Coordinates of C-alpha atoms and ligand atoms in Angstrom, one line a residue:
M1262 CA 5.6 -10.4 -36.7
A1263 CA 5.3 -14.5 -36.8
N1264 CA 8.1 -15.9 -39.2
E1265 CA 6.1 -17.4 -42.5
R1266 CA 9.6 -18.1 -44.1
P1267 CA 9.9 -22.5 -45.5
F1268 CA 12.9 -22.9 -43.2
E1269 CA 14.1 -25.9 -45.5
R1270 CA 17.6 -25.9 -44.9
L1271 CA 17.9 -26.5 -40.7
L1272 CA 21.4 -26.9 -38.7
V1273 CA 20.3 -28.7 -35.9
T1274 CA 23.0 -28.7 -33.1
G1275 CA 22.9 -31.5 -30.8
G1276 CA 21.0 -33.4 -33.0
A1277 CA 22.2 -36.7 -31.8
G1278 CA 21.2 -36.4 -28.2
F1279 CA 17.4 -37.1 -27.0
I1280 CA 15.2 -34.6 -28.2
G1281 CA 17.5 -33.1 -31.0
S1282 CA 17.8 -36.6 -32.7
C1283 CA 13.2 -36.9 -32.3
Y1284 CA 13.5 -33.4 -33.9
V1285 CA 15.7 -34.6 -36.6
R1286 CA 13.5 -38.0 -37.1
D1287 CA 10.2 -36.5 -37.1
V1288 CA 11.3 -33.4 -39.5
L1289 CA 13.2 -35.4 -42.1
G1290 CA 10.2 -38.1 -41.7
R1291 CA 7.5 -35.3 -42.8
R1292 CA 9.0 -35.7 -46.7
D1293 CA 8.8 -32.3 -47.4
G1294 CA 12.1 -31.7 -48.6
T1295 CA 13.5 -30.1 -45.6
R1296 CA 17.4 -31.1 -45.4
I1297 CA 19.0 -31.1 -42.2
T1298 CA 22.9 -30.4 -41.3
V1299 CA 23.7 -32.2 -37.6
L1300 CA 26.5 -30.7 -36.0
D1301 CA 26.9 -32.3 -32.1
K1302 CA 30.1 -33.0 -30.5
L1303 CA 29.1 -36.6 -29.4
T1304 CA 29.8 -36.0 -26.1
Y1305 CA 28.7 -39.3 -23.9
A1306 CA 25.0 -38.3 -24.3
G1307 CA 25.4 -38.0 -28.2
N1308 CA 24.9 -41.0 -30.0
E1309 CA 25.0 -41.5 -33.7
A1310 CA 22.3 -44.5 -33.3
N1311 CA 20.0 -42.1 -32.2
L1312 CA 20.0 -41.2 -36.3
A1313 CA 19.8 -45.1 -37.4
P1314 CA 16.1 -44.7 -38.6
V1315 CA 17.2 -42.1 -41.0
R1316 CA 20.2 -43.9 -41.9
A1317 CA 17.9 -46.6 -42.9
D1318 CA 16.0 -44.9 -45.2
P1319 CA 17.9 -44.0 -48.2
E1320 CA 15.5 -40.7 -49.2
M1321 CA 15.7 -39.3 -45.2
A1322 CA 19.6 -39.9 -45.3
A1323 CA 20.3 -38.2 -48.6
R1324 CA 19.0 -34.8 -47.0
L1325 CA 20.6 -35.3 -43.8
T1326 CA 24.7 -34.2 -42.9
F1327 CA 26.2 -34.9 -39.7
V1328 CA 29.3 -33.2 -38.8
H1329 CA 31.2 -34.1 -35.8
G1330 CA 31.9 -30.7 -34.1
D1331 CA 31.4 -28.5 -31.2
I1332 CA 29.4 -25.3 -31.1
A1333 CA 31.7 -23.4 -29.2
D1334 CA 34.2 -23.6 -32.3
A1335 CA 33.7 -20.1 -34.2
D1336 CA 35.7 -21.6 -37.5
A1337 CA 33.7 -25.0 -37.8
V1338 CA 30.5 -23.3 -36.9
R1339 CA 30.5 -20.1 -39.6
P1340 CA 30.1 -21.4 -42.7
L1341 CA 27.9 -24.1 -41.5
V1342 CA 25.7 -21.6 -39.9
D1343 CA 25.8 -19.4 -43.5
A1344 CA 24.1 -21.8 -45.2
V1345 CA 21.2 -22.7 -43.6
D1346 CA 17.7 -20.8 -43.0
A1347 CA 17.7 -21.5 -39.3
V1348 CA 19.2 -22.7 -36.7
V1349 CA 17.7 -25.1 -34.2
N1350 CA 20.4 -25.3 -30.8
F1351 CA 19.7 -28.2 -29.0
A1352 CA 23.4 -28.7 -27.8
A1353 CA 23.7 -28.8 -24.2
E1354 CA 25.4 -30.6 -21.1
T1355 CA 21.4 -31.7 -19.7
H1356 CA 22.2 -33.5 -16.5
V1357 CA 21.9 -31.3 -13.1
D1358 CA 23.8 -34.5 -10.8
R1359 CA 26.7 -34.0 -13.2
S1360 CA 26.1 -29.9 -13.1
I1361 CA 26.8 -30.0 -9.3
L1362 CA 30.5 -32.5 -9.9
E1363 CA 31.6 -30.8 -12.5
P1364 CA 30.1 -27.9 -14.3
E1365 CA 32.7 -26.5 -16.7
A1366 CA 31.3 -28.2 -19.4
F1367 CA 28.0 -26.7 -19.0
L1368 CA 29.0 -23.4 -18.9
A1369 CA 31.1 -24.2 -22.5
T1370 CA 28.9 -25.4 -24.2
G1371 CA 25.9 -23.3 -22.7
V1372 CA 27.5 -19.5 -22.3
I1373 CA 30.4 -19.6 -24.9
G1374 CA 28.5 -22.2 -27.4
V1375 CA 25.7 -20.1 -27.4
H1376 CA 27.8 -17.2 -28.0
V1377 CA 29.5 -18.7 -31.1
L1378 CA 26.2 -19.5 -32.8
L1379 CA 24.5 -16.4 -32.0
D1380 CA 27.6 -14.4 -33.3
A1381 CA 27.7 -16.5 -36.5
C1382 CA 24.0 -16.2 -37.3
R1383 CA 24.6 -12.0 -36.7
A1384 CA 27.1 -12.4 -39.2
A1385 CA 25.3 -14.7 -41.6
T1386 CA 24.1 -12.8 -45.0
G1387 CA 20.6 -14.7 -45.0
H1388 CA 19.9 -13.7 -41.6
P1389 CA 18.9 -17.2 -40.3
R1390 CA 16.5 -17.6 -37.3
F1391 CA 18.0 -19.0 -33.9
V1392 CA 15.8 -21.1 -31.8
Q1393 CA 17.4 -21.6 -28.5
V1394 CA 16.0 -24.9 -27.1
S1395 CA 16.0 -24.2 -23.2
T1396 CA 14.2 -25.3 -19.8
D1397 CA 11.8 -24.7 -17.4
E1398 CA 14.6 -25.2 -14.9
V1399 CA 15.4 -21.4 -15.6
Y1400 CA 12.6 -20.7 -13.1
G1401 CA 13.7 -22.5 -10.4
S1402 CA 11.3 -24.0 -8.4
V1403 CA 7.6 -23.1 -8.0
P1404 CA 5.9 -23.9 -4.9
E1405 CA 2.4 -22.9 -6.2
G1406 CA 0.5 -21.6 -9.4
H1407 CA 2.3 -21.8 -13.0
A1408 CA 5.2 -19.8 -14.4
R1409 CA 4.4 -17.4 -16.9
E1410 CA 7.1 -16.3 -19.6
E1411 CA 7.7 -13.1 -17.7
A1412 CA 8.0 -14.7 -14.4
P1413 CA 12.1 -13.9 -13.1
L1414 CA 14.4 -16.6 -14.0
A1415 CA 15.5 -17.5 -10.8
P1416 CA 18.2 -21.0 -11.6
R1417 CA 19.2 -23.1 -8.8
S1418 CA 21.6 -25.7 -10.3
P1419 CA 24.7 -24.9 -12.1
Y1420 CA 22.7 -26.2 -15.3
A1421 CA 19.9 -24.3 -15.2
A1422 CA 22.0 -20.8 -14.3
A1423 CA 24.3 -22.2 -17.6
K1424 CA 20.6 -22.4 -19.4
A1425 CA 19.6 -18.9 -17.8
A1426 CA 22.9 -17.5 -19.3
G1427 CA 22.2 -18.9 -22.5
E1428 CA 18.7 -17.0 -22.5
L1429 CA 19.7 -13.9 -21.6
L1430 CA 22.7 -14.0 -25.1
V1431 CA 19.8 -14.7 -26.9
R1432 CA 17.7 -11.6 -25.7
S1433 CA 21.0 -9.5 -26.5
Y1434 CA 21.6 -10.6 -29.5
V1435 CA 17.7 -9.5 -30.3
I1436 CA 18.1 -6.5 -28.9
T1437 CA 21.6 -5.2 -29.9
H1438 CA 22.0 -7.2 -33.6
V1439 CA 18.5 -7.8 -34.5
V1440 CA 19.4 -11.1 -34.5
D1441 CA 15.9 -13.2 -35.5
A1442 CA 15.8 -15.3 -32.4
V1443 CA 13.3 -17.1 -30.4
V1444 CA 13.5 -19.1 -27.2
T1445 CA 11.5 -22.3 -26.1
R1446 CA 11.5 -23.5 -22.6
G1447 CA 10.6 -27.2 -22.3
A1448 CA 9.1 -28.9 -19.1
N1449 CA 10.5 -32.6 -18.6
T1450 CA 10.9 -34.5 -21.3
Y1451 CA 10.7 -38.3 -21.7
G1452 CA 10.8 -41.1 -24.4
P1453 CA 12.6 -43.4 -26.8
Y1454 CA 16.0 -42.7 -26.9
H1455 CA 16.3 -41.0 -23.1
H1456 CA 19.7 -41.2 -21.8
P1457 CA 19.6 -44.0 -19.2
E1458 CA 21.5 -41.1 -16.3
K1459 CA 17.9 -39.5 -16.4
L1460 CA 15.1 -40.8 -13.8
I1461 CA 12.5 -42.7 -15.9
P1462 CA 15.3 -44.6 -18.5
L1463 CA 17.6 -45.0 -15.3
F1464 CA 14.6 -46.2 -13.0
I1465 CA 13.0 -48.3 -16.2
T1466 CA 16.5 -49.6 -17.1
N1467 CA 17.7 -50.9 -13.3
A1468 CA 14.2 -52.5 -12.6
I1469 CA 14.6 -54.6 -15.7
D1470 CA 17.8 -55.8 -14.2
D1471 CA 16.4 -56.0 -10.8
L1472 CA 18.7 -53.3 -9.4
P1473 CA 17.8 -50.8 -6.8
L1474 CA 16.1 -47.6 -8.0
P1475 CA 17.6 -44.4 -6.1
L1476 CA 14.4 -42.1 -5.2
Y1477 CA 16.4 -39.0 -3.7
G1478 CA 14.7 -37.8 -0.7
D1479 CA 11.3 -38.3 0.0
G1480 CA 10.5 -38.6 -4.0
L1481 CA 7.3 -36.0 -3.2
Q1482 CA 9.1 -33.6 -5.8
H1483 CA 6.8 -32.8 -8.9
R1484 CA 7.7 -32.4 -12.3
D1485 CA 5.1 -31.5 -15.5
W1486 CA 6.3 -34.8 -18.1
L1487 CA 6.0 -33.6 -21.8
Y1488 CA 6.6 -36.5 -24.3
V1489 CA 9.5 -36.2 -26.5
S1490 CA 7.9 -36.0 -30.1
D1491 CA 5.8 -33.4 -28.4
H1492 CA 8.8 -31.3 -27.3
A1493 CA 10.4 -31.8 -30.9
A1494 CA 6.9 -30.7 -32.4
A1495 CA 6.6 -27.9 -30.1
V1496 CA 10.0 -26.1 -31.2
D1497 CA 9.0 -26.8 -34.3
H1498 CA 6.2 -24.7 -34.3
V1499 CA 8.0 -22.0 -32.8
L1500 CA 10.6 -22.1 -35.3
R1501 CA 8.3 -21.9 -37.9
H1502 CA 5.3 -19.9 -36.0
G1503 CA 6.7 -17.7 -33.2
I1504 CA 7.3 -13.7 -32.9
A1505 CA 10.7 -12.9 -33.1
G1506 CA 12.1 -12.0 -29.5
E1507 CA 9.7 -14.2 -27.9
T1508 CA 10.1 -16.7 -25.3
Y1509 CA 7.3 -19.7 -25.2
N1510 CA 6.9 -22.3 -22.3
V1511 CA 6.1 -26.0 -23.8
V1512 CA 3.9 -27.7 -21.0
G1513 CA 3.5 -31.4 -21.0
G1514 CA 0.4 -30.7 -19.2
A1515 CA 0.9 -34.0 -16.6
E1516 CA 2.3 -32.8 -13.4
R1517 CA 3.3 -35.8 -11.6
A1518 CA 5.2 -36.2 -7.9
N1519 CA 8.5 -38.5 -8.3
R1520 CA 6.7 -41.4 -6.2
E1521 CA 4.1 -41.3 -8.9
V1522 CA 6.2 -41.7 -12.5
V1523 CA 7.8 -44.6 -10.0
T1524 CA 4.8 -46.6 -9.1
A1525 CA 3.6 -45.9 -13.0
L1526 CA 6.7 -47.3 -14.5
L1527 CA 7.1 -50.4 -12.0
E1528 CA 3.1 -51.2 -13.0
R1529 CA 3.9 -51.2 -16.8
L1530 CA 7.0 -53.4 -16.2
G1531 CA 5.1 -55.7 -13.7
K1532 CA 8.3 -54.9 -11.1
P1533 CA 7.9 -54.9 -7.3
W1534 CA 8.1 -51.3 -5.5
S1535 CA 10.6 -53.2 -2.8
L1536 CA 13.4 -52.0 -5.5
V1537 CA 12.9 -48.6 -4.8
R1538 CA 15.6 -47.0 -2.3
E1539 CA 15.3 -44.2 -0.5
V1540 CA 18.5 -42.2 -0.8
E1541 CA 20.5 -39.2 0.0
D1542 CA 18.6 -36.3 -1.4
R1543 CA 20.2 -34.1 -4.3
P1544 CA 21.7 -30.6 -3.1
G1545 CA 19.7 -27.7 -3.9
H1546 CA 16.8 -30.1 -5.0
D1547 CA 14.1 -28.0 -7.0
R1548 CA 10.6 -29.1 -5.3
R1549 CA 8.6 -28.3 -7.9
Y1550 CA 8.2 -27.4 -11.7
A1551 CA 5.2 -26.0 -13.1
M1552 CA 4.7 -23.5 -16.1
D1553 CA 1.9 -21.9 -17.8
G1554 CA 1.2 -23.2 -21.5
A1555 CA -1.2 -20.4 -22.8
K1556 CA 0.9 -18.8 -24.9
L1557 CA 1.8 -21.5 -27.3
A1558 CA -1.8 -22.5 -27.4
S1559 CA -2.5 -19.1 -28.6
L1560 CA -0.1 -19.9 -31.7
G1561 CA -1.8 -23.1 -32.1
W1562 CA 0.1 -26.1 -30.1
R1563 CA -0.5 -28.1 -27.5
A1564 CA 1.0 -31.4 -26.3
A1565 CA -0.8 -34.5 -27.7
T1566 CA 0.4 -37.7 -25.5
T1567 CA -1.2 -38.3 -22.3
F1568 CA 1.7 -39.4 -19.5
E1569 CA -0.4 -42.8 -19.5
D1570 CA 0.2 -43.5 -23.1
G1571 CA 3.7 -41.6 -23.3
L1572 CA 5.3 -43.7 -20.4
A1573 CA 3.3 -47.4 -22.0
A1574 CA 5.1 -46.2 -25.0
T1575 CA 8.4 -45.5 -23.7
V1576 CA 8.5 -48.0 -21.3
D1577 CA 7.7 -50.6 -24.0
W1578 CA 10.4 -49.1 -26.0
F1579 CA 12.8 -49.6 -23.9
V1580 CA 12.1 -53.3 -23.0
A1581 CA 12.5 -53.9 -27.1
N1582 CA 15.5 -51.6 -27.3
E1583 CA 18.1 -53.5 -24.7
A1584 CA 20.8 -53.3 -27.3
W1585 CA 20.9 -49.4 -27.4
W1586 CA 20.9 -48.6 -24.0
R1587 CA 22.9 -51.5 -22.9
A1588 CA 25.6 -50.1 -25.0
T1589 CA 24.7 -46.4 -23.6
K1590 CA 25.3 -47.9 -20.1
A1591 CA 29.2 -49.5 -21.1
G1592 CA 31.6 -46.9 -21.2
D1593 CA 32.2 -44.6 -18.1
W1594 CA 28.8 -45.3 -16.9
D1595 CA 29.9 -47.6 -14.1
G1596 CA 32.5 -44.9 -12.9
W1597 CA 29.7 -42.4 -13.4
Y1598 CA 27.1 -44.7 -11.3
E1599 CA 29.7 -45.4 -8.7
R1600 CA 30.2 -41.8 -8.2
Q1601 CA 26.8 -40.3 -8.0
Y1602 CA 25.0 -43.7 -6.2
G1603 CA 27.7 -45.7 -4.7
R1604 CA 27.9 -44.3 -1.2
R1605 CA 24.0 -42.9 -1.6
L1606 CA 22.8 -46.5 -2.1
A1607 CA 25.2 -48.2 0.3
N1608 CA 23.2 -45.4 3.0
G1609 CA 19.8 -45.6 1.6
R1610 CA 17.0 -47.5 3.0
A1611 CA 13.9 -49.4 1.5
A1612 CA 11.2 -46.8 0.6
A1613 CA 8.0 -47.0 1.9
R1614 CA 4.9 -47.0 -0.6
D1615 CA 3.0 -44.4 1.1
G1616 CA 3.1 -40.9 0.5
V1617 CA 2.1 -40.1 -2.9
Ligands
LIG1152 P1 20.8 -34.9 -24.4 O1 22.6 -34.4 -23.2 O2 20.5 -36.0 -24.3 O3 21.8 -34.6 -25.8 C1 23.0 -33.2 -25.9 C2 23.5 -33.5 -27.1 O4 24.0 -32.2 -27.3 C3 24.3 -34.2 -27.3 O5 24.5 -35.1 -28.5 C4 25.9 -33.9 -27.0 O6 26.6 -34.6 -27.7 C5 25.7 -32.5 -28.1 N1 26.4 -31.6 -27.0 C6 26.8 -31.1 -25.9 N2 27.9 -30.5 -26.0 C7 27.7 -30.5 -27.3 C8 28.9 -29.1 -28.0 N3 29.5 -27.9 -27.1 N4 28.8 -28.9 -29.1 C9 27.7 -29.7 -29.9 N5 27.3 -30.8 -29.5 C10 27.0 -30.9 -28.2 O7 20.3 -33.5 -24.0 P2 18.6 -33.8 -24.5 O8 17.9 -33.9 -23.4 O9 18.3 -33.9 -25.7 O10 18.3 -31.8 -24.2 C11 18.1 -31.0 -25.5 C12 18.1 -29.6 -25.1 O11 17.1 -29.5 -24.4 C13 19.4 -29.3 -24.3 O12 19.3 -28.0 -24.3 C14 18.4 -29.2 -23.0 O13 18.6 -28.2 -22.5 C15 16.8 -28.7 -23.4 N6 16.1 -29.3 -22.5 C16 15.8 -30.9 -22.1 C17 15.1 -31.3 -21.3 C18 14.6 -32.5 -21.0 O14 14.1 -32.9 -19.8 N7 15.6 -33.7 -21.4 C19 13.8 -30.6 -20.8 C20 13.6 -29.0 -21.5 C21 14.6 -28.8 -21.8
LIG1153 P1 15.9 -36.0 -13.9 O1 15.3 -36.9 -15.0 O2 17.6 -35.8 -13.7 O3 15.5 -34.4 -14.2 P2 15.7 -32.8 -13.6 O4 16.2 -33.1 -12.4 O5 16.2 -32.2 -15.0 O6 13.8 -32.8 -13.5 O7 15.2 -36.2 -12.6 C1 13.8 -35.8 -12.4 C2 13.2 -35.8 -11.0 O8 13.6 -37.3 -10.1 C3 13.8 -34.9 -9.8 O9 13.5 -34.4 -9.0 C4 15.4 -35.6 -9.6 C5 14.6 -37.1 -9.5 N1 15.8 -38.2 -9.4 C6 15.4 -39.1 -8.7 O10 15.1 -38.8 -7.6 N2 16.6 -40.3 -8.5 C7 17.4 -40.0 -9.7 O11 18.3 -41.2 -9.4 C8 17.2 -38.9 -10.4 C9 18.3 -39.1 -11.5 C10 16.3 -38.4 -10.5

């Protein structure tokens, strides 16, 4: 049965991150009386400035409560879950490269944290609905065709393995404890407020500063690109219309090779391809992600933003919001950048423009 409850009181975990903050801004922006509590640990990726547009509007700000905390902290989580109609879980460590270097936090949040949230939902008297925001990376690399929801889980990075483990915990709580839960598997997401460690914002911000753009391997890996407000809208659609116990792929419908993405963003910025460096590949690099979106389409949802429009809006946002991304490239950024790219860039070479 589709769930038709109004879901007017939401707990949004990871709501200070990239997609979670878009969800909070968009849902509160509809002005339909929904109240949101954000629970966020404010890791290096969490940023309260992502919620500034809400804070700037007194009517929206009055419907937002921010709690600084960890989803793996059961004492903090239980009373928050008890007070809501639904929990939407965006909280996670999300960068594949970091999961290769330091996987521990991925497991703490992706496994223990998800378990704590599910257990709080099980115990809550109001039987809140639980939405687990997962990823296409749980399918592993998809050499051809498009993965449907019933395809086997075959994660290949510690990040993807932690996300798959979270999904399996959801499944176990649906079956054993009859928790009302749904799972979304989103494609590669991009847009405003994207942390500059990821491909698109890293390359835009480096290119603005005429810094080298480290393209892994041959740059012919394929991703399906999903604009952030489409991803947020799909999660909300599944919250409101998804069938308990089901999983939904969220596709962008924009499969591109990384080289094509880089070409497009450089064109929009008016920067030269000569900034691109071919560098040592990511270990275990998934060649292609691709999903079938028919199941969510049958519930009435489709992405609204083309890749061309979304990328133009994203590039323009980064150009107009230098203060935001320069602040996220402060603090521990230099240490991270040196560790991840120092040797790669020293050994890298100019990338030929062909091969797309
Ligand atoms: P992000 O890294 O920008 O944000 C993650 C947020 O979670 C941050 O605000 C961080 O502070 C918070 N957080 C981390 N650990 C926490 C903990 N233990 N307790 C509370 N808060 C914690 O990530 P994102 O790109 O916005 O991704 C959000 C979700 O969507 C993740 O679950 C991710 O796996 C999933 N997803 C992302 C993409 C993508 O391309 N970005 C695609 C599909 C699915
Ligand atoms: P990323 O944004 O890290 O997302 P994911 O690994 O979750 O798909 O990377 C997107 C693609 O871009 C992926 O094929 C790896 C590649 N990439 C680079 O070539 N260079 C980089 O510096 C980064 C961060 C990613």
